[in-house]
Amino acid sequence: DGGITQSPKYLFRKEGQNVTLSCEQNLNHDAMYWYRQDPGQGLRLIYYSQIVNDFQKGDIAEGYSVSREKKESFPLTVTSAQKNPTAFYLCASSIAGVYNEQFFGPGTRLTVL
Amino acid sequence: AQSVTQLDSQVPVFEEAPVELRCNYSSSVSVYLFWYVQYPNQGLQLLLKYLSGSTLVKGINGFEAEFNKSQTSFHLRKPSVHISDTAEYFCAVFTGGGNKLTFGTGTQLKVEL
């Protein structure tokens, strides 16, 4: 089945450690996105990529980094510079052109202790 | 800058009753509008979208929404809800600038017996 996978579903890290969240898609989509979701704040865009080896900052990129070496993969690293990293992280992909439907993965809940 | 307002953070409703979830946007240019649904601890799923044409848009699970340009609204409706409709609903807008969606803060729909 085609879709988006995110792993792990739950992740615990100590404060000051970098952590990388995985996102893989087999939908052959060119565009991929990372969102952060906090209660009462909706989804906020962290980074997005419209093509391999290229990505742009979203609204809250500080403290995060990404790479897009393969079309299928768009990993997100939460660095120690992110002041409040505990949140639910969602990855999405779409056909190029943001007016197209975005397909979402099941999310990763990151808790920093 | 575009923005989306979902005035109701929570909407309780009895099963088989009608429901309307409100969404207003701010933009002076053409918009594309979306409604997504999120079940607990899952990613988002597209309910429906308005790109152009008929202002009444029908989606999955019996939901529909009406685009009202003069009132800058895109309210979501269902004539008779079911327990399984309990979820969080997000309105999103794209106006062509910045190549990204802007999401509202979400409305939690709770269907009770």
CSV table of C-alpha atoms in Angstrom, one decimal:
chain,number,residue,atom,x,y,z
A,1,ASP,CA,0.0,0.0,0.0
A,2,GLY,CA,1.2,3.5,-0.8
A,3,GLY,CA,1.6,5.9,2.1
A,4,ILE,CA,3.7,7.8,4.5
A,5,THR,CA,5.5,6.2,7.4
A,6,GLN,CA,7.0,8.0,10.4
A,7,SER,CA,9.1,6.4,13.0
A,8,PRO,CA,9.1,6.0,15.9
A,9,LYS,CA,5.6,6.7,17.0
A,10,TYR,CA,6.8,7.8,20.5
A,11,LEU,CA,10.3,9.2,21.2
A,12,PHE,CA,11.9,10.2,24.5
A,13,ARG,CA,15.1,12.2,24.7
A,14,LYS,CA,17.1,14.0,27.4
A,15,GLU,CA,17.4,17.7,27.2
A,16,GLY,CA,20.3,18.8,25.2
A,17,GLN,CA,20.4,15.8,22.8
A,18,ASN,CA,19.8,16.1,19.1
A,19,VAL,CA,17.2,13.7,17.8
A,20,THR,CA,16.2,12.7,14.2
A,21,LEU,CA,12.6,11.9,13.2
A,22,SER,CA,12.2,9.7,10.2
A,23,CYS,CA,9.7,10.3,7.3
A,24,GLU,CA,9.4,8.0,4.3
A,25,GLN,CA,6.9,8.0,1.4
A,26,ASN,CA,6.2,5.7,-1.5
A,27,LEU,CA,3.7,7.9,-3.2
A,28,ASN,CA,6.2,9.3,-5.7
A,29,HIS,CA,5.4,12.8,-4.5
A,30,ASP,CA,7.9,15.6,-5.2
A,31,ALA,CA,6.9,17.8,-2.2
A,32,MET,CA,7.3,16.9,1.4
A,33,TYR,CA,6.6,18.9,4.6
A,34,TRP,CA,7.2,18.9,8.3
A,35,TYR,CA,4.7,20.3,10.8
A,36,ARG,CA,4.7,20.8,14.5
A,37,GLN,CA,1.4,20.4,16.4
A,38,ASP,CA,0.8,21.8,19.9
A,39,PRO,CA,-2.6,21.8,21.7
A,40,GLY,CA,-4.7,24.8,20.7
A,41,GLN,CA,-2.2,26.0,18.1
A,42,GLY,CA,-3.0,23.9,15.1
A,43,LEU,CA,-0.2,22.9,12.7
A,44,ARG,CA,2.8,25.1,12.1
A,45,LEU,CA,5.1,24.5,9.2
A,46,ILE,CA,8.8,23.8,10.1
A,47,TYR,CA,10.4,23.0,6.7
A,48,TYR,CA,9.3,22.0,3.3
A,49,SER,CA,10.9,20.6,0.2
A,50,GLN,CA,9.6,20.7,-3.4
A,51,ILE,CA,12.4,18.7,-5.0
A,52,VAL,CA,15.4,16.6,-4.0
A,53,ASN,CA,18.4,18.5,-2.6
A,54,ASP,CA,16.3,21.6,-2.0
A,55,PHE,CA,14.3,22.8,1.0
A,56,GLN,CA,12.9,26.0,2.4
A,57,LYS,CA,12.2,27.2,5.9
A,58,GLY,CA,8.7,27.4,7.2
A,59,ASP,CA,7.3,29.6,9.9
A,60,ILE,CA,9.2,28.0,12.9
A,61,ALA,CA,12.4,26.6,11.5
A,62,GLU,CA,14.7,27.8,14.3
A,63,GLY,CA,16.2,24.8,16.2
A,64,TYR,CA,15.4,22.3,13.4
A,65,SER,CA,17.3,21.0,10.4
A,66,VAL,CA,16.3,18.8,7.4
A,67,SER,CA,17.8,17.0,4.5
A,68,ARG,CA,16.3,15.8,1.2
A,69,GLU,CA,18.9,13.4,-0.4
A,70,LYS,CA,16.3,11.1,-1.8
A,71,LYS,CA,12.8,11.7,-3.1
A,72,GLU,CA,11.3,9.2,-0.7
A,73,SER,CA,12.9,10.5,2.5
A,74,PHE,CA,12.7,13.8,4.4
A,75,PRO,CA,14.2,13.4,7.9
A,76,LEU,CA,13.9,16.1,10.5
A,77,THR,CA,16.5,16.7,13.2
A,78,VAL,CA,15.4,18.5,16.4
A,79,THR,CA,18.6,20.1,17.7
A,80,SER,CA,19.4,21.2,21.2
A,81,ALA,CA,18.9,24.8,20.1
A,82,GLN,CA,15.1,24.2,20.0
A,83,LYS,CA,13.9,25.6,23.3
A,84,ASN,CA,10.7,23.7,23.6
A,85,PRO,CA,10.9,20.5,21.5
A,86,THR,CA,8.2,18.5,23.2
A,87,ALA,CA,5.4,18.2,20.6
A,88,PHE,CA,3.6,16.1,18.0
A,89,TYR,CA,5.4,16.1,14.7
A,90,LEU,CA,3.7,15.4,11.4
A,91,CYS,CA,5.2,14.7,8.0
A,92,ALA,CA,3.2,15.2,4.8
A,93,SER,CA,3.7,14.9,1.1
A,94,SER,CA,2.0,16.0,-2.0
A,95,ILE,CA,2.2,16.3,-5.8
A,96,ALA,CA,4.1,19.5,-6.5
A,97,GLY,CA,1.8,22.4,-6.2
A,98,VAL,CA,0.5,23.1,-2.7
A,99,TYR,CA,-3.2,23.3,-3.9
A,100,ASN,CA,-2.9,19.6,-4.2
A,101,GLU,CA,-4.0,17.4,-1.3
A,102,GLN,CA,-1.3,16.8,1.3
A,103,PHE,CA,-1.1,13.2,2.6
A,104,PHE,CA,-0.1,12.9,6.2
A,105,GLY,CA,1.9,10.3,8.1
A,106,PRO,CA,0.7,9.0,11.6
A,107,GLY,CA,3.0,11.4,13.5
A,108,THR,CA,5.8,11.1,16.1
A,109,ARG,CA,5.2,12.3,19.6
A,110,LEU,CA,8.5,13.6,21.0
A,111,THR,CA,8.9,14.1,24.7
A,112,VAL,CA,12.1,15.8,26.0
A,113,LEU,CA,12.8,15.0,29.6
B,1,ALA,CA,-0.2,37.6,5.2
B,2,GLN,CA,-3.0,35.0,5.1
B,3,SER,CA,-4.6,33.8,8.2
B,4,VAL,CA,-7.4,31.3,9.2
B,5,THR,CA,-9.7,31.7,12.2
B,6,GLN,CA,-11.7,28.9,13.7
B,7,LEU,CA,-13.7,30.6,16.4
B,8,ASP,CA,-14.9,27.4,18.1
B,9,SER,CA,-12.3,25.4,19.9
B,10,GLN,CA,-14.9,22.8,20.9
B,11,VAL,CA,-18.3,21.9,19.6
B,12,PRO,CA,-20.4,19.3,21.5
B,13,VAL,CA,-23.4,17.9,19.6
B,14,PHE,CA,-25.8,14.9,20.1
B,15,GLU,CA,-25.7,12.1,17.6
B,16,GLU,CA,-28.0,12.5,14.6
B,17,ALA,CA,-28.1,16.3,15.1
B,18,PRO,CA,-26.7,18.7,12.5
B,19,VAL,CA,-23.4,20.5,13.0
B,20,GLU,CA,-21.6,23.5,11.5
B,21,LEU,CA,-17.9,24.2,12.1
B,22,ARG,CA,-16.9,27.7,11.3
B,23,CYS,CA,-13.9,28.9,9.4
B,24,ASN,CA,-13.0,32.5,8.3
B,25,TYR,CA,-10.0,33.5,6.4
B,26,SER,CA,-8.3,36.8,5.6
B,27,SER,CA,-7.0,37.3,2.1
B,28,SER,CA,-7.6,39.8,-0.6
B,29,VAL,CA,-6.6,37.5,-3.4
B,30,SER,CA,-7.9,34.2,-4.8
B,31,VAL,CA,-7.8,31.4,-2.3
B,32,TYR,CA,-7.8,27.7,-2.2
B,33,LEU,CA,-9.5,26.3,0.9
B,34,PHE,CA,-9.3,22.9,2.6
B,35,TRP,CA,-10.9,21.0,5.5
B,36,TYR,CA,-8.9,18.2,7.2
B,37,VAL,CA,-9.9,15.8,9.9
B,38,GLN,CA,-7.7,14.3,12.6
B,39,TYR,CA,-8.6,11.3,14.7
B,40,PRO,CA,-6.8,10.9,18.0
B,41,ASN,CA,-3.1,10.3,17.7
B,42,GLN,CA,-3.2,10.1,13.9
B,43,GLY,CA,-2.3,12.2,11.0
B,44,LEU,CA,-4.7,14.4,9.1
B,45,GLN,CA,-7.0,13.3,6.3
B,46,LEU,CA,-8.5,15.5,3.6
B,47,LEU,CA,-12.3,16.0,3.9
B,48,LEU,CA,-12.9,18.4,1.0
B,49,LYS,CA,-11.4,21.3,-0.8
B,50,TYR,CA,-12.4,24.3,-2.8
B,51,LEU,CA,-10.3,25.4,-5.7
B,52,SER,CA,-12.8,27.1,-8.1
B,53,GLY,CA,-16.2,26.6,-9.5
B,54,SER,CA,-19.3,25.7,-7.5
B,55,THR,CA,-19.2,27.3,-4.1
B,56,LEU,CA,-20.8,24.2,-2.5
B,57,VAL,CA,-18.3,21.5,-2.1
B,58,LYS,CA,-19.1,17.9,-1.1
B,59,GLY,CA,-16.6,15.8,0.7
B,60,ILE,CA,-16.2,12.4,2.3
B,61,ASN,CA,-18.3,11.0,5.2
B,62,GLY,CA,-21.3,13.2,4.3
B,63,PHE,CA,-19.6,16.5,5.0
B,64,GLU,CA,-20.0,19.6,2.8
B,65,ALA,CA,-18.7,23.2,2.9
B,66,GLU,CA,-19.8,26.4,1.3
B,67,PHE,CA,-17.3,29.0,0.1
B,68,ASN,CA,-18.6,32.6,0.7
B,69,LYS,CA,-16.3,35.1,-0.8
B,70,SER,CA,-18.2,38.2,0.5
B,71,GLN,CA,-18.0,36.9,4.1
B,72,THR,CA,-14.6,35.3,3.6
B,73,SER,CA,-15.9,32.1,5.1
B,74,PHE,CA,-15.7,28.4,4.4
B,75,HIS,CA,-18.0,26.7,7.0
B,76,LEU,CA,-18.2,22.9,7.3
B,77,ARG,CA,-21.5,21.2,7.7
B,78,LYS,CA,-23.0,17.8,8.2
B,79,PRO,CA,-26.8,17.3,8.4
B,80,SER,CA,-26.6,14.3,10.8
B,81,VAL,CA,-23.5,13.4,12.8
B,82,HIS,CA,-22.4,10.0,14.1
B,83,ILE,CA,-20.3,9.0,17.1
B,84,SER,CA,-17.5,8.2,14.7
B,85,ASP,CA,-17.3,11.8,13.6
B,86,THR,CA,-15.7,12.7,16.9
B,87,ALA,CA,-12.4,14.2,15.9
B,88,GLU,CA,-10.5,17.4,15.5
B,89,TYR,CA,-11.2,19.4,12.3
B,90,PHE,CA,-8.8,21.9,10.7
B,91,CYS,CA,-9.5,24.5,8.1
B,92,ALA,CA,-6.5,25.5,5.9
B,93,VAL,CA,-6.0,28.2,3.2
B,94,PHE,CA,-3.5,28.7,0.4
B,95,THR,CA,-3.3,32.0,-1.5
B,96,GLY,CA,-0.4,31.3,-3.8
B,97,GLY,CA,2.2,33.4,-2.0
B,98,GLY,CA,4.8,31.5,-0.1
B,99,ASN,CA,3.7,28.1,-1.5
B,100,LYS,CA,2.4,26.8,1.8
B,101,LEU,CA,-0.8,26.1,3.6
B,102,THR,CA,-1.9,28.0,6.6
B,103,PHE,CA,-3.9,26.0,9.1
B,104,GLY,CA,-6.4,27.2,11.7
B,105,THR,CA,-6.1,26.2,15.3
B,106,GLY,CA,-8.7,23.4,15.0
B,107,THR,CA,-12.2,22.6,16.3
B,108,GLN,CA,-12.7,19.6,18.5
B,109,LEU,CA,-16.1,18.0,17.5
B,110,LYS,CA,-17.5,15.8,20.3
B,111,VAL,CA,-20.5,13.7,19.4
B,112,GLU,CA,-22.5,12.4,22.3
B,113,LEU,CA,-25.3,9.8,22.6
